[in-house]
GROMACS .gro file of C-alpha atoms in nm:
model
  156
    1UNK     CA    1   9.320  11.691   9.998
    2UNK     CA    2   9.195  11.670   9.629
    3UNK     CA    3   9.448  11.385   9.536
    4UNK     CA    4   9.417  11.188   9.856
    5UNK     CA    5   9.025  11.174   9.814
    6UNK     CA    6   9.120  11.054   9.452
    7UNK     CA    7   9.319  10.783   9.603
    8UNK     CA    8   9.121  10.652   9.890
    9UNK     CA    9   8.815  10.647   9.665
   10UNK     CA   10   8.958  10.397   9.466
   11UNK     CA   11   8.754  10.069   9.481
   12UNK     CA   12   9.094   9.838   9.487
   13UNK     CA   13   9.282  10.055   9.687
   14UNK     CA   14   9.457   9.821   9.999
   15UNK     CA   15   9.713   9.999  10.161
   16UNK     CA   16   9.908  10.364  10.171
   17UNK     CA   17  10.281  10.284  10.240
   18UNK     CA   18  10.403  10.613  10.309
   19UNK     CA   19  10.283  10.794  10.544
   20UNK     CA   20  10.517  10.999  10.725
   21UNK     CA   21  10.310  11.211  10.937
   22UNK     CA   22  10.027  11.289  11.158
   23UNK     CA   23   9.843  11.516  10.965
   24UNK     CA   24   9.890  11.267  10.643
   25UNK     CA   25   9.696  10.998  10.859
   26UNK     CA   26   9.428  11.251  10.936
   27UNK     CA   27   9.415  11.373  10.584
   28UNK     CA   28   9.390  11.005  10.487
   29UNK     CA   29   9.096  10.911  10.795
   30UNK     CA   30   8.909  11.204  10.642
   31UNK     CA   31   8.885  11.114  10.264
   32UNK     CA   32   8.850  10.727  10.369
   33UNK     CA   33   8.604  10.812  10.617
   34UNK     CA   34   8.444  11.026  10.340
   35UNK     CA   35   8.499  10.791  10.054
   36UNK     CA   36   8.282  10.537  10.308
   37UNK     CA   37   8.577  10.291  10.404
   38UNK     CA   38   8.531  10.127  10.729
   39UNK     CA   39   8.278  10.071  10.967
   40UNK     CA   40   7.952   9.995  10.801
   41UNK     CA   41   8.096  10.042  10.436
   42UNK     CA   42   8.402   9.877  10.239
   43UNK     CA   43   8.768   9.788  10.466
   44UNK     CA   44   8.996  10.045  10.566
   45UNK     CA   45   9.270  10.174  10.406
   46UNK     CA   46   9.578   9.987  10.535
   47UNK     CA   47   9.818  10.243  10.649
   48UNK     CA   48  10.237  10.189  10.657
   49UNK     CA   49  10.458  10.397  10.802
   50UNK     CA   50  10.749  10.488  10.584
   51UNK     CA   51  11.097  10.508  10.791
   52UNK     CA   52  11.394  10.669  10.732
   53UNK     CA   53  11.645  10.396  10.825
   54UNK     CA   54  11.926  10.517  10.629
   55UNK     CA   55  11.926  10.942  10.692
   56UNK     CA   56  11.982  10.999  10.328
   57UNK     CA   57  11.876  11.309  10.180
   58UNK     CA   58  11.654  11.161   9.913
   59UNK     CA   59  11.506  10.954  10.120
   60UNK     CA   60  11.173  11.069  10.347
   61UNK     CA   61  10.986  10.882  10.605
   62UNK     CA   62  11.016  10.898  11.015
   63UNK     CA   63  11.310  10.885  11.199
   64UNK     CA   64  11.276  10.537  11.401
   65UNK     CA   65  11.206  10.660  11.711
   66UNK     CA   66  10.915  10.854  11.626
   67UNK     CA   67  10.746  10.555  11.445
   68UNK     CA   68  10.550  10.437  11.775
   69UNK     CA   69  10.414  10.781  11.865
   70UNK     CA   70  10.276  10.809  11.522
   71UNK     CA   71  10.157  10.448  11.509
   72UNK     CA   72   9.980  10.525  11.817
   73UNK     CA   73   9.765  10.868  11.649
   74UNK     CA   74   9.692  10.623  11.358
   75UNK     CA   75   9.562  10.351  11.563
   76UNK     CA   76   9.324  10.653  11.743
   77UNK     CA   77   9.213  10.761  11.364
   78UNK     CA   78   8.905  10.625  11.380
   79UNK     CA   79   8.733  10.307  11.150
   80UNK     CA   80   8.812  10.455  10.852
   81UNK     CA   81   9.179  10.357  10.870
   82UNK     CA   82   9.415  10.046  11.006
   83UNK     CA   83   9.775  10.077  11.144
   84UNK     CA   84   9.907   9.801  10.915
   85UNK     CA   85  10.253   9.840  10.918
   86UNK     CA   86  10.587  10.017  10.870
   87UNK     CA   87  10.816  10.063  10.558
   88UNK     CA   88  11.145  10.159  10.489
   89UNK     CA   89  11.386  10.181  10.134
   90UNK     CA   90  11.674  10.143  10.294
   91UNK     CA   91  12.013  10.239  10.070
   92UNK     CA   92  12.187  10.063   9.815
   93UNK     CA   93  12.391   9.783   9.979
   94UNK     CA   94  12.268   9.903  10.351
   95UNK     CA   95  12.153   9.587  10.499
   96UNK     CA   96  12.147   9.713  10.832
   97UNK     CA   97  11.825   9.938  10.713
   98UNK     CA   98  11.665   9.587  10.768
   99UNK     CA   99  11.701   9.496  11.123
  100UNK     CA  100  11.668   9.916  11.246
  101UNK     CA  101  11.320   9.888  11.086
  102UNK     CA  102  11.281   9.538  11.258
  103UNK     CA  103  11.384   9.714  11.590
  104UNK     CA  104  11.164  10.016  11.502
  105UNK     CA  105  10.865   9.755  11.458
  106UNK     CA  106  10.950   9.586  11.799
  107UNK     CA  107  10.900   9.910  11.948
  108UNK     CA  108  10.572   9.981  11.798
  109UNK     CA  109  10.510   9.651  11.860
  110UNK     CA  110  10.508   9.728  12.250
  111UNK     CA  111  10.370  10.087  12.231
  112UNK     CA  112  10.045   9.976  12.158
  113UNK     CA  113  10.097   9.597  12.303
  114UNK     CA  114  10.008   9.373  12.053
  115UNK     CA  115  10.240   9.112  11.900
  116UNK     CA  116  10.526   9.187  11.674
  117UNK     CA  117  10.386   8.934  11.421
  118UNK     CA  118  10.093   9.160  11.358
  119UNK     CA  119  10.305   9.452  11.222
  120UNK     CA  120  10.409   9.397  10.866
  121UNK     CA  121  10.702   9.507  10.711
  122UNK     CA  122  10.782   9.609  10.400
  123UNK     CA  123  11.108   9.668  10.265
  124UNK     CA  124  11.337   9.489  10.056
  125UNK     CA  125  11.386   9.556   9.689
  126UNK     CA  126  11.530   9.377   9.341
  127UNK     CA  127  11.842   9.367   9.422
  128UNK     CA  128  11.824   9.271   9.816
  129UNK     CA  129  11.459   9.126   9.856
  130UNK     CA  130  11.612   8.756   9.970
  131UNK     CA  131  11.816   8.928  10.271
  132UNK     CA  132  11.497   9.162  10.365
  133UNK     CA  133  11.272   8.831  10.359
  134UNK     CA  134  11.517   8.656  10.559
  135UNK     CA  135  11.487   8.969  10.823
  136UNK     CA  136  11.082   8.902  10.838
  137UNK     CA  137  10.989   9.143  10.579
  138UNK     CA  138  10.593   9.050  10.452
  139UNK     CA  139  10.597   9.268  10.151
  140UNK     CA  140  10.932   9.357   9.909
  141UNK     CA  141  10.917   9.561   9.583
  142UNK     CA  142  11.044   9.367   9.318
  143UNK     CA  143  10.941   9.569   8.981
  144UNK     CA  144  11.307   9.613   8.835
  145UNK     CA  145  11.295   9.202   8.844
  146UNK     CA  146  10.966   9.181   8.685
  147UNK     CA  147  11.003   9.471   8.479
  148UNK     CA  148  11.353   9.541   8.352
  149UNK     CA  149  11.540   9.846   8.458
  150UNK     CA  150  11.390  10.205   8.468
  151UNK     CA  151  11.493  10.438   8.174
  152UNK     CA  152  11.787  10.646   8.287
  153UNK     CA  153  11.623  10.998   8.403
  154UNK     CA  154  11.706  11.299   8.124
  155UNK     CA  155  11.877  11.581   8.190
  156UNK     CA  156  11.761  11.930   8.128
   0.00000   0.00000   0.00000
């Protein structure tokens, strides 16, 4: 709880894209809640629901289906917290990652019956963030673009 109370404390803090379970969104309510975010005090911590749209091992999140139930214990979280969202990173080359976390949205979307334009998505990355903006995302991660490539990672 120590590094999540670190996080929401933070005065520029926005949003939390991956949150992958229940007890992360409660973990995150309390520390907001704690930190003063919400009702009365500064906004909410925006909260995204990472995905898993494309079962790799490396790759965490919710499976699709589940992404409505747990939109639905966020949205009961309390002041302190916003549902804001889902997000995937799809895999290299996957395009279809795009349109199962469009389809996950849609679902989410009718779960807790408010328009599919009011849950963002963010996905898309360097090398595919034209296609993911094309397939309605509202956020892509672009740092290899801005940034150059990452280091290769050293052995041991």
């Amino acid at each position: 709880m120590g590094q999540v109370k670190k996080l929401v404390s933070l005065p520029n803090l926005v949003a939390i894209e991956t949150v992958d379970s229940a007890s992360l969104a409660d973990k995150i309510a309390a520390a907001a809640e704690g930190a003063g975010r919400g009702e009365g005090g500064s906004d909410p911590v925006e909260l995204f629901i990472q995905v898993d749209t494309s079962n790799e091992e490396t790759k965490g999140g919710v499976q699709p289906k589940e992404a409505a139930e747990l939109a639905s214990h966020i949205a009961s979280c309390g002041s302190s917290v916003r549902f804001a969202g889902l997000m995937t990173i799809g895999a290299p080359g996957d395009l279809g990652a795009f349109d199962r976390l469009r389809a996950a949205r849609d679902e989410v979307a009718a779960t807790l019956g408010v328009p599919e334009d009011e849950i963002r998505l963010s996905m898309g990355m360097s090398g595919d963030f034209e296609e993911a903006i094309r397939k309605g995302a509202t956020s892509v991660r672009v740092g290899s673009l801005i940034f150059g490539s990452r280091p290769a990672a050293r052995q041991q």
